[in-house]
CSV table of C-alpha atoms in Angstrom, one decimal:
chain,number,residue,atom,x,y,z
A,70,MET,CA,131.1,44.0,85.4
A,71,ASN,CA,127.5,44.4,86.5
A,72,LYS,CA,125.9,41.0,86.0
A,73,ARG,CA,122.4,41.0,84.7
A,74,GLY,CA,119.8,39.7,87.1
A,75,LEU,CA,117.5,36.7,86.5
A,76,ILE,CA,113.7,36.4,86.5
A,77,LEU,CA,112.4,34.2,89.3
A,78,VAL,CA,108.7,33.2,89.1
A,79,ILE,CA,107.2,31.8,92.3
A,80,SER,CA,103.8,30.1,92.3
A,81,GLY,CA,102.1,27.7,94.6
A,82,PHE,CA,98.8,26.7,96.2
A,83,SER,CA,97.0,29.2,98.4
A,84,GLY,CA,98.1,28.7,102.0
A,85,VAL,CA,101.4,27.0,101.1
A,86,GLY,CA,103.4,29.9,102.5
A,87,LYS,CA,105.0,31.2,99.4
A,88,GLY,CA,104.7,34.8,100.5
A,89,THR,CA,106.5,34.0,103.7
A,90,VAL,CA,109.3,32.2,101.8
A,91,VAL,CA,109.8,35.2,99.5
A,92,ARG,CA,109.9,37.7,102.4
A,93,ARG,CA,112.4,35.6,104.2
A,94,LEU,CA,114.6,35.2,101.1
A,95,MET,CA,114.6,39.0,100.6
A,96,GLU,CA,115.5,39.6,104.3
A,97,GLN,CA,118.5,37.3,104.0
A,98,HIS,CA,119.8,38.4,100.6
A,99,GLU,CA,119.8,42.0,99.3
A,100,ASN,CA,120.2,41.1,95.6
A,101,TYR,CA,116.6,40.0,95.3
A,102,ALA,CA,113.7,42.4,94.5
A,103,LEU,CA,110.0,41.8,94.4
A,104,SER,CA,108.1,43.0,91.3
A,105,VAL,CA,105.3,45.5,91.9
A,106,SER,CA,102.2,44.7,89.8
A,107,VAL,CA,99.7,47.1,88.2
A,108,THR,CA,96.0,46.7,89.1
A,109,THR,CA,92.8,48.3,88.1
A,110,ARG,CA,91.2,47.7,91.5
A,111,PRO,CA,91.1,50.6,94.0
A,112,PRO,CA,93.7,50.7,96.8
A,113,ARG,CA,92.7,49.1,100.1
A,114,GLU,CA,93.3,50.9,103.4
A,115,GLY,CA,97.0,51.2,104.1
A,116,GLU,CA,98.1,50.3,100.6
A,117,VAL,CA,100.7,52.6,98.9
A,118,HIS,CA,100.9,53.3,95.2
A,119,GLY,CA,104.2,52.1,93.9
A,120,LYS,CA,104.9,49.9,96.9
A,121,ASP,CA,102.0,47.4,97.1
A,122,TYR,CA,100.7,48.0,93.6
A,123,PHE,CA,100.6,50.5,90.8
A,124,PHE,CA,97.0,51.6,90.8
A,125,ILE,CA,95.8,52.5,87.3
A,126,SER,CA,92.6,52.8,85.4
A,127,GLU,CA,91.1,50.3,83.0
A,128,GLU,CA,92.0,52.5,80.1
A,129,GLU,CA,95.6,52.7,81.2
A,130,PHE,CA,95.7,49.0,81.6
A,131,SER,CA,94.2,48.3,78.2
A,132,ALA,CA,96.8,50.7,76.7
A,133,MET,CA,99.7,48.8,78.4
A,134,GLU,CA,98.4,45.5,77.2
A,135,ALA,CA,98.0,46.7,73.6
A,136,GLU,CA,101.5,48.2,73.6
A,137,ASP,CA,103.0,45.0,75.0
A,138,ARG,CA,104.1,46.7,78.2
A,139,LEU,CA,102.9,43.9,80.4
A,140,MET,CA,105.0,40.7,80.8
A,141,GLU,CA,101.8,38.9,81.9
A,142,TRP,CA,98.3,39.8,82.9
A,143,ALA,CA,95.1,38.3,84.2
A,144,GLY,CA,91.5,39.2,85.1
A,145,TYR,CA,90.0,38.4,88.5
A,146,VAL,CA,86.6,39.4,89.9
A,147,GLY,CA,86.1,42.1,87.3
A,148,ARG,CA,89.6,43.7,87.9
A,149,HIS,CA,92.8,43.3,86.0
A,150,TYR,CA,96.4,42.6,87.3
A,151,GLY,CA,99.7,42.5,85.4
A,152,THR,CA,103.4,42.7,85.6
A,153,PRO,CA,104.9,45.9,84.1
A,154,ARG,CA,107.7,45.0,81.7
A,155,ASP,CA,109.9,48.1,82.1
A,156,TYR,CA,109.8,47.9,85.9
A,157,VAL,CA,111.2,44.4,85.8
A,158,LEU,CA,113.7,44.7,83.0
A,159,GLY,CA,115.1,47.9,84.4
A,160,ARG,CA,116.0,46.2,87.7
A,161,LEU,CA,117.4,43.2,85.9
A,162,GLU,CA,119.9,45.5,84.2
A,163,GLU,CA,120.8,46.8,87.7
A,164,GLY,CA,121.8,43.3,88.6
A,165,ARG,CA,118.8,42.5,90.8
A,166,ASP,CA,117.1,39.1,90.6
A,167,MET,CA,113.4,39.9,90.1
A,168,ILE,CA,110.8,37.8,92.0
A,169,LEU,CA,107.4,37.5,90.4
A,170,GLU,CA,105.0,36.0,92.9
A,171,ILE,CA,102.2,35.1,90.5
A,172,GLU,CA,99.6,32.5,89.8
A,173,VAL,CA,99.9,29.6,87.3
A,174,GLN,CA,98.2,31.5,84.5
A,175,GLY,CA,100.6,34.4,84.6
A,176,ALA,CA,103.6,32.1,85.2
A,177,LEU,CA,102.9,30.2,81.9
A,178,GLN,CA,102.7,33.5,80.1
A,179,ILE,CA,106.1,34.5,81.4
A,180,LYS,CA,107.6,31.2,80.3
A,181,ARG,CA,106.3,31.7,76.8
A,182,LYS,CA,107.6,35.2,76.5
A,183,TYR,CA,110.8,34.8,78.5
A,184,PRO,CA,112.0,31.2,78.3
A,185,GLU,CA,115.0,32.1,80.3
A,186,ALA,CA,112.9,32.8,83.4
A,187,ILE,CA,113.2,30.3,86.3
A,188,LEU,CA,109.9,28.9,87.4
A,189,VAL,CA,109.6,27.5,90.9
A,190,PHE,CA,106.4,25.8,92.3
A,191,VAL,CA,106.1,25.8,96.0
A,192,ALA,CA,104.1,22.9,97.4
A,193,PRO,CA,103.3,21.5,100.9
A,194,PRO,CA,104.5,18.1,102.1
A,195,GLY,CA,101.0,16.8,101.5
A,196,ALA,CA,97.4,17.7,101.0
A,197,ALA,CA,96.6,17.3,104.7
A,198,THR,CA,99.2,19.8,105.6
A,199,LEU,CA,97.8,22.3,103.1
A,200,LYS,CA,94.3,22.0,104.5
A,201,GLU,CA,95.7,22.4,108.1
A,202,ARG,CA,97.5,25.6,107.1
A,203,LEU,CA,94.4,27.0,105.4
A,204,LEU,CA,92.3,26.3,108.5
A,205,LEU,CA,95.0,27.7,110.9
A,206,ARG,CA,94.9,31.0,109.1
A,207,GLY,CA,91.4,31.5,110.5
A,208,THR,CA,90.4,33.9,107.8
A,209,GLU,CA,88.1,31.7,105.8
A,210,SER,CA,85.1,29.4,106.3
A,211,ALA,CA,85.3,25.7,105.9
A,212,GLU,CA,83.5,26.1,102.6
A,213,GLN,CA,86.1,28.6,101.3
A,214,VAL,CA,88.9,26.3,102.4
A,215,GLU,CA,87.3,23.5,100.3
A,216,LYS,CA,87.1,25.8,97.3
A,217,ARG,CA,90.8,26.6,97.7
A,218,LEU,CA,91.6,22.9,97.9
A,219,SER,CA,89.6,22.3,94.7
A,220,ARG,CA,91.5,25.2,93.0
A,221,ALA,CA,94.8,23.5,94.1
A,222,VAL,CA,93.7,20.3,92.3
A,223,GLU,CA,93.3,22.4,89.1
A,224,GLU,CA,96.7,24.2,89.6
A,225,SER,CA,98.5,21.0,90.2
A,226,GLY,CA,98.0,20.1,86.6
A,227,ALA,CA,100.4,22.8,85.6
A,228,MET,CA,103.2,21.8,87.9
A,229,GLU,CA,105.1,19.9,85.1
A,230,ALA,CA,105.6,23.3,83.3
A,231,TYR,CA,107.8,24.6,86.1
A,232,ASP,CA,111.6,24.1,86.4
A,233,TYR,CA,111.7,23.3,90.1
A,234,LEU,CA,109.5,21.8,92.7
A,235,LEU,CA,110.2,23.2,96.2
A,236,ILE,CA,108.6,21.6,99.3
A,237,ASN,CA,107.8,24.1,102.0
A,238,ASP,CA,108.0,21.9,105.1
A,239,GLU,CA,110.5,23.8,107.2
A,240,LEU,CA,110.8,27.5,106.4
A,241,GLU,CA,114.5,28.1,106.7
A,242,THR,CA,115.3,24.9,104.7
A,243,CYS,CA,112.9,26.0,102.0
A,244,VAL,CA,114.5,29.5,101.8
A,245,SER,CA,118.0,28.1,101.7
A,246,GLN,CA,117.1,25.7,98.9
A,247,LEU,CA,115.5,28.5,96.8
A,248,HIS,CA,118.6,30.6,97.1
A,249,GLN,CA,120.8,27.6,96.1
A,250,ILE,CA,118.6,27.2,93.0
A,251,MET,CA,119.3,30.8,92.0
A,252,GLN,CA,123.0,30.5,92.7
A,253,SER,CA,123.2,27.5,90.4
A,254,GLU,CA,121.2,29.3,87.7
A,255,HIS,CA,123.7,32.2,87.8
A,256,ARG,CA,126.5,29.7,87.1
A,257,LYS,CA,125.0,28.2,84.0
A,258,MET,CA,126.9,28.8,80.8
A,259,ASN,CA,124.0,30.4,78.9
A,260,VAL,CA,124.0,33.3,81.3
A,261,ASN,CA,127.8,33.6,81.4
A,262,ARG,CA,128.6,33.9,77.7
A,263,GLU,CA,130.2,37.3,78.0
A,264,LEU,CA,132.5,36.2,80.8
A,265,MET,CA,133.2,32.9,78.9
A,266,GLU,CA,134.3,34.8,75.8
A,267,LYS,CA,136.5,37.1,77.8
A,268,ILE,CA,138.3,34.2,79.4
A,269,LYS,CA,138.8,32.6,76.0
A,270,THR,CA,140.1,35.8,74.5
A,271,ASP,CA,142.5,36.5,77.4
A,272,LEU,CA,143.9,32.9,77.2
A,273,LYS,CA,144.5,33.3,73.5
A,274,CYS,CA,146.2,36.6,73.9
A,275,PHE,CA,148.4,35.2,76.7
A,276,VAL,CA,149.5,32.2,74.7
A,277,GLU,CA,150.2,34.3,71.6
A,278,GLY,CA,152.1,36.9,73.7
A,279,GLU,CA,149.8,39.8,72.8
């Protein structure tokens, strides 16, 4: 019996290393797949349609939103981004656990539409660690780092809406804990009703001699 996959939503502060955690998880366990978002921004050098993003027009995006073909969507700097519903649901039916690495706004949309989704918020051990990681990236000015820290303060207000809090202190430990969370979710009764009913039916037939 091909067991249906689960939706795993990963969010976290900029610089916390959530992308690294996701990549490592997928390297270690083949049952995970990363959702590919649609976007109206043009592709950057080296980006591949269908792998990095599905690059579409504003008109196509509006049609997808109007027809409820997006699980969540958001606007950013004049462009739009969203998670295509059919892409995700199709892979769930194949038994893949679908990872949506998205920001808080999109995560809360997912939770409203798909309450069975598992929301995990990745955080650093402390604010000082987060600032250090942002500075070590060397891709932003001190002013930009401060803006990202201010954004983190805003995002922290939504942490209570998530199901799990994961501290990314040591990478391998964090990845292992995330996989354990998903293993536990797969064992919950509400996602095993079909198997549970089969066991009950088989037991009844055995006792009755059928």
